[in-house]
Amino acid sequence: MGLAVNGVDIDDRQIEQELQHHQGAANPLKQAVHEVVLRTVLLQEADRLGIAGSDDDARIEALLTQEVSVPQADEAACLTYYRNHPDKFTRGAMVEARHILFQVTPTVPLDLVRETAEGILAALRAAPERFGDLAAQYSNCPSSAVGGSLGQLNRGDCVPEFDDVLFRLGANEFAPRPIETRFGLHIVQVLRRLDGSLLPFEVVKSQIAAWLATAALQRGVHQYLQILVGRARIEGVVLDGAASPLVQ
């Protein structure tokens, strides 16, 4: 593939071996190339600093441990996070909801689907009693047979982008616009909700500290990779140091 890092060629076999680990990516080949190039950059830096290890993974881990400084989250930072994200620490929240799903396909332009969904949402705001009939007519979900009903849902039962909107709605409230998910566009109405209860800070403090530490490590590795990539002479691919599973 004509790839090289600081004058050292990358063999196509390395890409082929890495490719099997990225079949779920949007672009498996691009992801595999980026991963191999970044690992090569890191291993060359480990060589430069004289960092040893039992294998390449151990050497990369030792390099990052030595070179990336991660501050520990103190209690004040944990408390701020807790206060700013009460939804993450609320248990027992539940909603009863219904939806109309407009599936997006390659043969139907997204703009046309969105225009149709927004038009039906406007009609439902004016006449909510039509929800069941319009779900039966338009929804591409099996729930169309029961008026679009999704039944009772706990937080986390749905994909995150749907869940986030769903649990911000009050009883009998529609989402302000169709929600876009991997399944298509959804008109959503919450019929009833149970708010649940907030866990005490002391119960979740250690969990928050772990989350904040992980986030800080990801940012640190991200910045370190950008420095190394900016310093390296990489041929055959344009690479952003952040575009790697190493920092996810």
PDB file of C-alpha atoms in Angstrom:
ATOM      1  CA  MET A   1       0.000   0.000   0.000  1.00  0.00           C
ATOM      2  CA  GLY A   2       3.072   2.294   0.015  1.00  0.00           C
ATOM      3  CA  LEU A   3       2.872   3.081   3.733  1.00  0.00           C
ATOM      4  CA  ALA A   4       5.873   4.167   5.761  1.00  0.00           C
ATOM      5  CA  VAL A   5       6.520   5.737   9.156  1.00  0.00           C
ATOM      6  CA  ASN A   6       9.793   7.634   9.593  1.00  0.00           C
ATOM      7  CA  GLY A   7      11.265   5.765   6.650  1.00  0.00           C
ATOM      8  CA  VAL A   8      10.187   2.302   7.867  1.00  0.00           C
ATOM      9  CA  ASP A   9       7.839   0.512   5.462  1.00  0.00           C
ATOM     10  CA  ILE A  10       4.616  -1.085   6.716  1.00  0.00           C
ATOM     11  CA  ASP A  11       3.999  -4.475   5.163  1.00  0.00           C
ATOM     12  CA  ASP A  12       0.589  -5.198   3.623  1.00  0.00           C
ATOM     13  CA  ARG A  13       0.443  -8.331   5.783  1.00  0.00           C
ATOM     14  CA  GLN A  14       0.289  -6.138   8.884  1.00  0.00           C
ATOM     15  CA  ILE A  15      -2.771  -4.389   7.459  1.00  0.00           C
ATOM     16  CA  GLU A  16      -4.389  -7.709   6.547  1.00  0.00           C
ATOM     17  CA  GLN A  17      -3.852  -9.076  10.054  1.00  0.00           C
ATOM     18  CA  GLU A  18      -5.271  -5.934  11.650  1.00  0.00           C
ATOM     19  CA  LEU A  19      -8.235  -5.780   9.268  1.00  0.00           C
ATOM     20  CA  GLN A  20      -9.986  -8.727  10.915  1.00  0.00           C
ATOM     21  CA  HIS A  21     -10.371  -6.688  14.125  1.00  0.00           C
ATOM     22  CA  HIS A  22     -12.298  -3.854  12.443  1.00  0.00           C
ATOM     23  CA  GLN A  23     -15.032  -5.550  10.431  1.00  0.00           C
ATOM     24  CA  GLY A  24     -17.687  -3.655  12.390  1.00  0.00           C
ATOM     25  CA  ALA A  25     -16.201  -0.241  11.502  1.00  0.00           C
ATOM     26  CA  ALA A  26     -17.765   2.053   8.917  1.00  0.00           C
ATOM     27  CA  ASN A  27     -14.558   1.766   6.856  1.00  0.00           C
ATOM     28  CA  PRO A  28     -12.647  -1.354   8.036  1.00  0.00           C
ATOM     29  CA  LEU A  29      -9.620  -0.822   5.771  1.00  0.00           C
ATOM     30  CA  LYS A  30      -9.159   2.816   6.773  1.00  0.00           C
ATOM     31  CA  GLN A  31      -9.500   1.926  10.456  1.00  0.00           C
ATOM     32  CA  ALA A  32      -6.986  -0.927  10.137  1.00  0.00           C
ATOM     33  CA  VAL A  33      -4.461   1.315   8.355  1.00  0.00           C
ATOM     34  CA  HIS A  34      -4.800   4.023  11.010  1.00  0.00           C
ATOM     35  CA  GLU A  35      -4.397   1.511  13.821  1.00  0.00           C
ATOM     36  CA  VAL A  36      -1.256  -0.055  12.343  1.00  0.00           C
ATOM     37  CA  VAL A  37       0.323   3.331  11.623  1.00  0.00           C
ATOM     38  CA  LEU A  38      -0.399   4.625  15.120  1.00  0.00           C
ATOM     39  CA  ARG A  39       0.935   1.454  16.750  1.00  0.00           C
ATOM     40  CA  THR A  40       4.077   1.829  14.662  1.00  0.00           C
ATOM     41  CA  VAL A  41       4.478   5.456  15.781  1.00  0.00           C
ATOM     42  CA  LEU A  42       4.082   4.412  19.416  1.00  0.00           C
ATOM     43  CA  LEU A  43       6.475   1.474  19.151  1.00  0.00           C
ATOM     44  CA  GLN A  44       9.100   3.648  17.483  1.00  0.00           C
ATOM     45  CA  GLU A  45       8.759   6.121  20.355  1.00  0.00           C
ATOM     46  CA  ALA A  46       9.124   3.242  22.831  1.00  0.00           C
ATOM     47  CA  ASP A  47      12.327   2.247  21.001  1.00  0.00           C
ATOM     48  CA  ARG A  48      13.626   5.823  21.203  1.00  0.00           C
ATOM     49  CA  LEU A  49      12.981   5.974  24.944  1.00  0.00           C
ATOM     50  CA  GLY A  50      14.366   2.494  25.591  1.00  0.00           C
ATOM     51  CA  ILE A  51      11.079   1.098  26.925  1.00  0.00           C
ATOM     52  CA  ALA A  52      11.020  -2.686  27.050  1.00  0.00           C
ATOM     53  CA  GLY A  53       8.196  -5.163  27.550  1.00  0.00           C
ATOM     54  CA  SER A  54       7.101  -8.734  27.025  1.00  0.00           C
ATOM     55  CA  ASP A  55       5.284  -7.859  23.780  1.00  0.00           C
ATOM     56  CA  ASP A  56       4.225  -4.840  21.706  1.00  0.00           C
ATOM     57  CA  ASP A  57       1.036  -4.247  23.708  1.00  0.00           C
ATOM     58  CA  ALA A  58       2.980  -4.236  26.963  1.00  0.00           C
ATOM     59  CA  ARG A  59       5.517  -1.794  25.542  1.00  0.00           C
ATOM     60  CA  ILE A  60       2.775   0.587  24.358  1.00  0.00           C
ATOM     61  CA  GLU A  61       1.074   0.392  27.759  1.00  0.00           C
ATOM     62  CA  ALA A  62       4.376   1.101  29.504  1.00  0.00           C
ATOM     63  CA  LEU A  63       5.041   4.033  27.180  1.00  0.00           C
ATOM     64  CA  LEU A  64       1.631   5.606  27.820  1.00  0.00           C
ATOM     65  CA  THR A  65       1.955   5.041  31.572  1.00  0.00           C
ATOM     66  CA  GLN A  66       5.316   6.817  31.561  1.00  0.00           C
ATOM     67  CA  GLU A  67       4.491   9.674  29.199  1.00  0.00           C
ATOM     68  CA  VAL A  68       0.811  10.474  29.833  1.00  0.00           C
ATOM     69  CA  SER A  69       0.088  12.119  33.176  1.00  0.00           C
ATOM     70  CA  VAL A  70      -3.516  11.739  34.369  1.00  0.00           C
ATOM     71  CA  PRO A  71      -4.714  13.819  37.337  1.00  0.00           C
ATOM     72  CA  GLN A  72      -7.018  12.024  39.759  1.00  0.00           C
ATOM     73  CA  ALA A  73     -10.519  13.434  40.189  1.00  0.00           C
ATOM     74  CA  ASP A  74     -10.999  14.963  43.645  1.00  0.00           C
ATOM     75  CA  GLU A  75     -14.257  14.939  45.585  1.00  0.00           C
ATOM     76  CA  ALA A  76     -15.216  18.435  44.390  1.00  0.00           C
ATOM     77  CA  ALA A  77     -14.949  17.367  40.734  1.00  0.00           C
ATOM     78  CA  CYS A  78     -16.961  14.215  41.431  1.00  0.00           C
ATOM     79  CA  LEU A  79     -19.659  16.221  43.218  1.00  0.00           C
ATOM     80  CA  THR A  80     -19.878  18.701  40.342  1.00  0.00           C
ATOM     81  CA  TYR A  81     -20.331  15.841  37.878  1.00  0.00           C
ATOM     82  CA  TYR A  82     -22.990  14.270  40.118  1.00  0.00           C
ATOM     83  CA  ARG A  83     -24.952  17.519  40.342  1.00  0.00           C
ATOM     84  CA  ASN A  84     -24.699  18.189  36.603  1.00  0.00           C
ATOM     85  CA  HIS A  85     -25.799  14.684  35.525  1.00  0.00           C
ATOM     86  CA  PRO A  86     -28.596  13.563  37.883  1.00  0.00           C
ATOM     87  CA  ASP A  87     -30.152  11.438  35.132  1.00  0.00           C
ATOM     88  CA  LYS A  88     -27.144   9.098  35.223  1.00  0.00           C
ATOM     89  CA  PHE A  89     -27.726   8.314  38.899  1.00  0.00           C
ATOM     90  CA  THR A  90     -31.494   8.033  38.984  1.00  0.00           C
ATOM     91  CA  ARG A  91     -32.913   4.548  39.392  1.00  0.00           C
ATOM     92  CA  GLY A  92     -36.466   3.376  38.883  1.00  0.00           C
ATOM     93  CA  ALA A  93     -37.354   5.962  36.221  1.00  0.00           C
ATOM     94  CA  MET A  94     -39.910   4.597  33.770  1.00  0.00           C
ATOM     95  CA  VAL A  95     -42.057   5.912  30.938  1.00  0.00           C
ATOM     96  CA  GLU A  96     -44.940   4.599  28.884  1.00  0.00           C
ATOM     97  CA  ALA A  97     -44.504   5.791  25.322  1.00  0.00           C
ATOM     98  CA  ARG A  98     -45.614   5.366  21.738  1.00  0.00           C
ATOM     99  CA  HIS A  99     -43.919   6.190  18.457  1.00  0.00           C
ATOM    100  CA  ILE A 100     -44.193   6.252  14.691  1.00  0.00           C
ATOM    101  CA  LEU A 101     -41.055   5.070  12.888  1.00  0.00           C
ATOM    102  CA  PHE A 102     -40.154   6.343   9.432  1.00  0.00           C
ATOM    103  CA  GLN A 103     -37.483   4.001   8.103  1.00  0.00           C
ATOM    104  CA  VAL A 104     -34.743   5.590   5.997  1.00  0.00           C
ATOM    105  CA  THR A 105     -33.708   3.605   2.929  1.00  0.00           C
ATOM    106  CA  PRO A 106     -31.222   4.281   0.102  1.00  0.00           C
ATOM    107  CA  THR A 107     -34.115   4.753  -2.330  1.00  0.00           C
ATOM    108  CA  VAL A 108     -35.905   7.442  -0.285  1.00  0.00           C
ATOM    109  CA  PRO A 109     -34.150  10.805   0.309  1.00  0.00           C
ATOM    110  CA  LEU A 110     -33.719  11.664   3.999  1.00  0.00           C
ATOM    111  CA  ASP A 111     -35.064  15.187   3.405  1.00  0.00           C
ATOM    112  CA  LEU A 112     -38.328  13.779   2.072  1.00  0.00           C
ATOM    113  CA  VAL A 113     -38.667  11.394   5.029  1.00  0.00           C
ATOM    114  CA  ARG A 114     -37.972  14.227   7.489  1.00  0.00           C
ATOM    115  CA  GLU A 115     -40.507  16.511   5.765  1.00  0.00           C
ATOM    116  CA  THR A 116     -43.163  13.780   5.946  1.00  0.00           C
ATOM    117  CA  ALA A 117     -42.424  13.056   9.614  1.00  0.00           C
ATOM    118  CA  GLU A 118     -42.544  16.726  10.584  1.00  0.00           C
ATOM    119  CA  GLY A 119     -45.849  17.152   8.764  1.00  0.00           C
ATOM    120  CA  ILE A 120     -47.413  14.227  10.612  1.00  0.00           C
ATOM    121  CA  LEU A 121     -46.004  15.477  13.924  1.00  0.00           C
ATOM    122  CA  ALA A 122     -47.725  18.818  13.332  1.00  0.00           C
ATOM    123  CA  ALA A 123     -50.996  16.996  12.588  1.00  0.00           C
ATOM    124  CA  LEU A 124     -50.675  14.967  15.807  1.00  0.00           C
ATOM    125  CA  ARG A 125     -50.056  18.048  17.923  1.00  0.00           C
ATOM    126  CA  ALA A 126     -53.376  19.374  16.630  1.00  0.00           C
ATOM    127  CA  ALA A 127     -55.197  16.045  17.023  1.00  0.00           C
ATOM    128  CA  PRO A 128     -53.365  13.557  19.332  1.00  0.00           C
ATOM    129  CA  GLU A 129     -56.310  11.160  19.145  1.00  0.00           C
ATOM    130  CA  ARG A 130     -55.207  10.303  15.581  1.00  0.00           C
ATOM    131  CA  PHE A 131     -51.933   8.751  16.796  1.00  0.00           C
ATOM    132  CA  GLY A 132     -53.091   5.134  16.507  1.00  0.00           C
ATOM    133  CA  ASP A 133     -54.504   5.569  13.021  1.00  0.00           C
ATOM    134  CA  LEU A 134     -51.421   7.394  11.733  1.00  0.00           C
ATOM    135  CA  ALA A 135     -49.105   4.818  13.320  1.00  0.00           C
ATOM    136  CA  ALA A 136     -50.991   2.046  11.523  1.00  0.00           C
ATOM    137  CA  GLN A 137     -50.733   3.971   8.251  1.00  0.00           C
ATOM    138  CA  TYR A 138     -47.128   5.213   8.343  1.00  0.00           C
ATOM    139  CA  SER A 139     -44.998   3.412  10.954  1.00  0.00           C
ATOM    140  CA  ASN A 140     -42.393   0.904   9.795  1.00  0.00           C
ATOM    141  CA  CYS A 141     -42.305  -0.713  13.258  1.00  0.00           C
ATOM    142  CA  PRO A 142     -44.299  -3.808  14.331  1.00  0.00           C
ATOM    143  CA  SER A 143     -45.737  -1.591  17.078  1.00  0.00           C
ATOM    144  CA  SER A 144     -47.903  -0.012  14.370  1.00  0.00           C
ATOM    145  CA  ALA A 145     -50.345  -2.878  14.939  1.00  0.00           C
ATOM    146  CA  VAL A 146     -50.955  -1.639  18.510  1.00  0.00           C
ATOM    147  CA  GLY A 147     -51.172   2.082  17.866  1.00  0.00           C
ATOM    148  CA  GLY A 148     -47.411   2.603  18.029  1.00  0.00           C
ATOM    149  CA  SER A 149     -47.254   1.554  21.680  1.00  0.00           C
ATOM    150  CA  LEU A 150     -43.792   0.756  23.056  1.00  0.00           C
ATOM    151  CA  GLY A 151     -45.202  -0.193  26.460  1.00  0.00           C
ATOM    152  CA  GLN A 152     -43.289   0.625  29.635  1.00  0.00           C
ATOM    153  CA  LEU A 153     -39.623   1.493  29.186  1.00  0.00           C
ATOM    154  CA  ASN A 154     -36.817   1.775  31.715  1.00  0.00           C
ATOM    155  CA  ARG A 155     -33.829   4.030  31.177  1.00  0.00           C
ATOM    156  CA  GLY A 156     -31.371   2.188  28.950  1.00  0.00           C
ATOM    157  CA  ASP A 157     -33.965   0.024  27.197  1.00  0.00           C
ATOM    158  CA  CYS A 158     -33.600   2.037  23.972  1.00  0.00           C
ATOM    159  CA  VAL A 159     -30.662   3.277  21.926  1.00  0.00           C
ATOM    160  CA  PRO A 160     -28.983   6.272  23.634  1.00  0.00           C
ATOM    161  CA  GLU A 161     -30.120   8.952  21.197  1.00  0.00           C
ATOM    162  CA  PHE A 162     -33.747   7.834  21.665  1.00  0.00           C
ATOM    163  CA  ASP A 163     -33.385   7.291  25.411  1.00  0.00           C
ATOM    164  CA  ASP A 164     -31.938  10.758  26.011  1.00  0.00           C
ATOM    165  CA  VAL A 165     -34.964  12.516  24.524  1.00  0.00           C
ATOM    166  CA  LEU A 166     -37.547  10.071  25.885  1.00  0.00           C
ATOM    167  CA  PHE A 167     -36.668  10.613  29.538  1.00  0.00           C
ATOM    168  CA  ARG A 168     -36.738  14.394  29.220  1.00  0.00           C
ATOM    169  CA  LEU A 169     -40.394  14.422  28.163  1.00  0.00           C
ATOM    170  CA  GLY A 170     -43.317  14.937  30.508  1.00  0.00           C
ATOM    171  CA  ALA A 171     -46.617  13.051  30.509  1.00  0.00           C
ATOM    172  CA  ASN A 172     -48.580  13.503  27.240  1.00  0.00           C
ATOM    173  CA  GLU A 173     -45.658  15.436  25.737  1.00  0.00           C
ATOM    174  CA  PHE A 174     -44.363  14.968  22.189  1.00  0.00           C
ATOM    175  CA  ALA A 175     -40.668  15.177  21.332  1.00  0.00           C
ATOM    176  CA  PRO A 176     -40.265  18.648  19.752  1.00  0.00           C
ATOM    177  CA  ARG A 177     -39.013  17.146  16.483  1.00  0.00           C
ATOM    178  CA  PRO A 178     -38.570  13.639  15.020  1.00  0.00           C
ATOM    179  CA  ILE A 179     -35.731  11.780  16.748  1.00  0.00           C
ATOM    180  CA  GLU A 180     -33.056  10.465  14.388  1.00  0.00           C
ATOM    181  CA  THR A 181     -31.600   7.046  15.268  1.00  0.00           C
ATOM    182  CA  ARG A 182     -29.924   4.204  13.399  1.00  0.00           C
ATOM    183  CA  PHE A 183     -33.421   2.841  12.702  1.00  0.00           C
ATOM    184  CA  GLY A 184     -34.820   5.988  11.099  1.00  0.00           C
ATOM    185  CA  LEU A 185     -36.882   8.963  12.280  1.00  0.00           C
ATOM    186  CA  HIS A 186     -39.290   8.630  15.195  1.00  0.00           C
ATOM    187  CA  ILE A 187     -42.272  10.687  16.257  1.00  0.00           C
ATOM    188  CA  VAL A 188     -42.452  10.056  20.004  1.00  0.00           C
ATOM    189  CA  GLN A 189     -45.016  10.791  22.690  1.00  0.00           C
ATOM    190  CA  VAL A 190     -44.709   9.937  26.371  1.00  0.00           C
ATOM    191  CA  LEU A 191     -48.067   8.998  27.867  1.00  0.00           C
ATOM    192  CA  ARG A 192     -47.049   8.479  31.503  1.00  0.00           C
ATOM    193  CA  ARG A 193     -43.824   8.693  33.483  1.00  0.00           C
ATOM    194  CA  LEU A 194     -42.382   7.681  36.854  1.00  0.00           C
ATOM    195  CA  ASP A 195     -39.393   9.814  37.837  1.00  0.00           C
ATOM    196  CA  GLY A 196     -37.585   7.330  40.079  1.00  0.00           C
ATOM    197  CA  SER A 197     -35.128   8.341  42.813  1.00  0.00           C
ATOM    198  CA  LEU A 198     -31.632   9.814  42.870  1.00  0.00           C
ATOM    199  CA  LEU A 199     -28.912   7.608  44.364  1.00  0.00           C
ATOM    200  CA  PRO A 200     -26.936   9.256  47.215  1.00  0.00           C
ATOM    201  CA  PHE A 201     -23.605  10.799  46.216  1.00  0.00           C
ATOM    202  CA  GLU A 202     -21.648   8.556  48.598  1.00  0.00           C
ATOM    203  CA  VAL A 203     -22.991   5.475  46.819  1.00  0.00           C
ATOM    204  CA  VAL A 204     -21.784   6.563  43.366  1.00  0.00           C
ATOM    205  CA  LYS A 205     -18.700   8.668  44.241  1.00  0.00           C
ATOM    206  CA  SER A 206     -16.153   5.955  43.420  1.00  0.00           C
ATOM    207  CA  GLN A 207     -17.929   5.180  40.144  1.00  0.00           C
ATOM    208  CA  ILE A 208     -17.819   8.847  39.142  1.00  0.00           C
ATOM    209  CA  ALA A 209     -14.122   9.059  40.033  1.00  0.00           C
ATOM    210  CA  ALA A 210     -13.433   6.075  37.772  1.00  0.00           C
ATOM    211  CA  TRP A 211     -15.390   7.657  34.907  1.00  0.00           C
ATOM    212  CA  LEU A 212     -13.560  10.963  35.241  1.00  0.00           C
ATOM    213  CA  ALA A 213     -10.184   9.206  35.401  1.00  0.00           C
ATOM    214  CA  THR A 214     -10.997   7.260  32.222  1.00  0.00           C
ATOM    215  CA  ALA A 215     -12.083  10.437  30.442  1.00  0.00           C
ATOM    216  CA  ALA A 216      -8.888  12.212  31.545  1.00  0.00           C
ATOM    217  CA  LEU A 217      -6.771   9.296  30.302  1.00  0.00           C
ATOM    218  CA  GLN A 218      -8.513   9.354  26.920  1.00  0.00           C
ATOM    219  CA  ARG A 219      -7.868  13.075  26.568  1.00  0.00           C
ATOM    220  CA  GLY A 220      -4.247  12.644  27.597  1.00  0.00           C
ATOM    221  CA  VAL A 221      -3.613   9.804  25.151  1.00  0.00           C
ATOM    222  CA  HIS A 222      -5.413  11.761  22.427  1.00  0.00           C
ATOM    223  CA  GLN A 223      -3.115  14.751  22.931  1.00  0.00           C
ATOM    224  CA  TYR A 224       0.006  12.590  23.163  1.00  0.00           C
ATOM    225  CA  LEU A 225      -0.838  10.785  19.916  1.00  0.00           C
ATOM    226  CA  GLN A 226      -1.396  14.084  18.159  1.00  0.00           C
ATOM    227  CA  ILE A 227       2.057  15.229  19.260  1.00  0.00           C
ATOM    228  CA  LEU A 228       3.718  12.023  18.055  1.00  0.00           C
ATOM    229  CA  VAL A 229       1.849  12.001  14.747  1.00  0.00           C
ATOM    230  CA  GLY A 230       2.681  15.666  14.161  1.00  0.00           C
ATOM    231  CA  ARG A 231       6.356  14.883  14.740  1.00  0.00           C
ATOM    232  CA  ALA A 232       6.462  11.719  12.607  1.00  0.00           C
ATOM    233  CA  ARG A 233       7.069  11.474   8.866  1.00  0.00           C
ATOM    234  CA  ILE A 234       4.113   9.427   7.668  1.00  0.00           C
ATOM    235  CA  GLU A 235       3.869   8.476   3.986  1.00  0.00           C
ATOM    236  CA  GLY A 236       0.889   6.952   2.177  1.00  0.00           C
ATOM    237  CA  VAL A 237      -1.927   8.157   4.428  1.00  0.00           C
ATOM    238  CA  VAL A 238      -3.160  11.386   6.000  1.00  0.00           C
ATOM    239  CA  LEU A 239      -3.533  10.614   9.684  1.00  0.00           C
ATOM    240  CA  ASP A 240      -5.132  12.380  12.609  1.00  0.00           C
ATOM    241  CA  GLY A 241      -3.796  11.059  15.890  1.00  0.00           C
ATOM    242  CA  ALA A 242      -7.329  10.980  17.323  1.00  0.00           C
ATOM    243  CA  ALA A 243      -8.694   8.628  14.667  1.00  0.00           C
ATOM    244  CA  SER A 244      -7.881   5.397  16.458  1.00  0.00           C
ATOM    245  CA  PRO A 245      -9.453   2.854  18.828  1.00  0.00           C
ATOM    246  CA  LEU A 246      -6.361   3.490  20.973  1.00  0.00           C
ATOM    247  CA  VAL A 247      -8.020   6.643  22.264  1.00  0.00           C
ATOM    248  CA  GLN A 248     -11.629   5.473  22.444  1.00  0.00           C
TER     249      GLN A 248
END
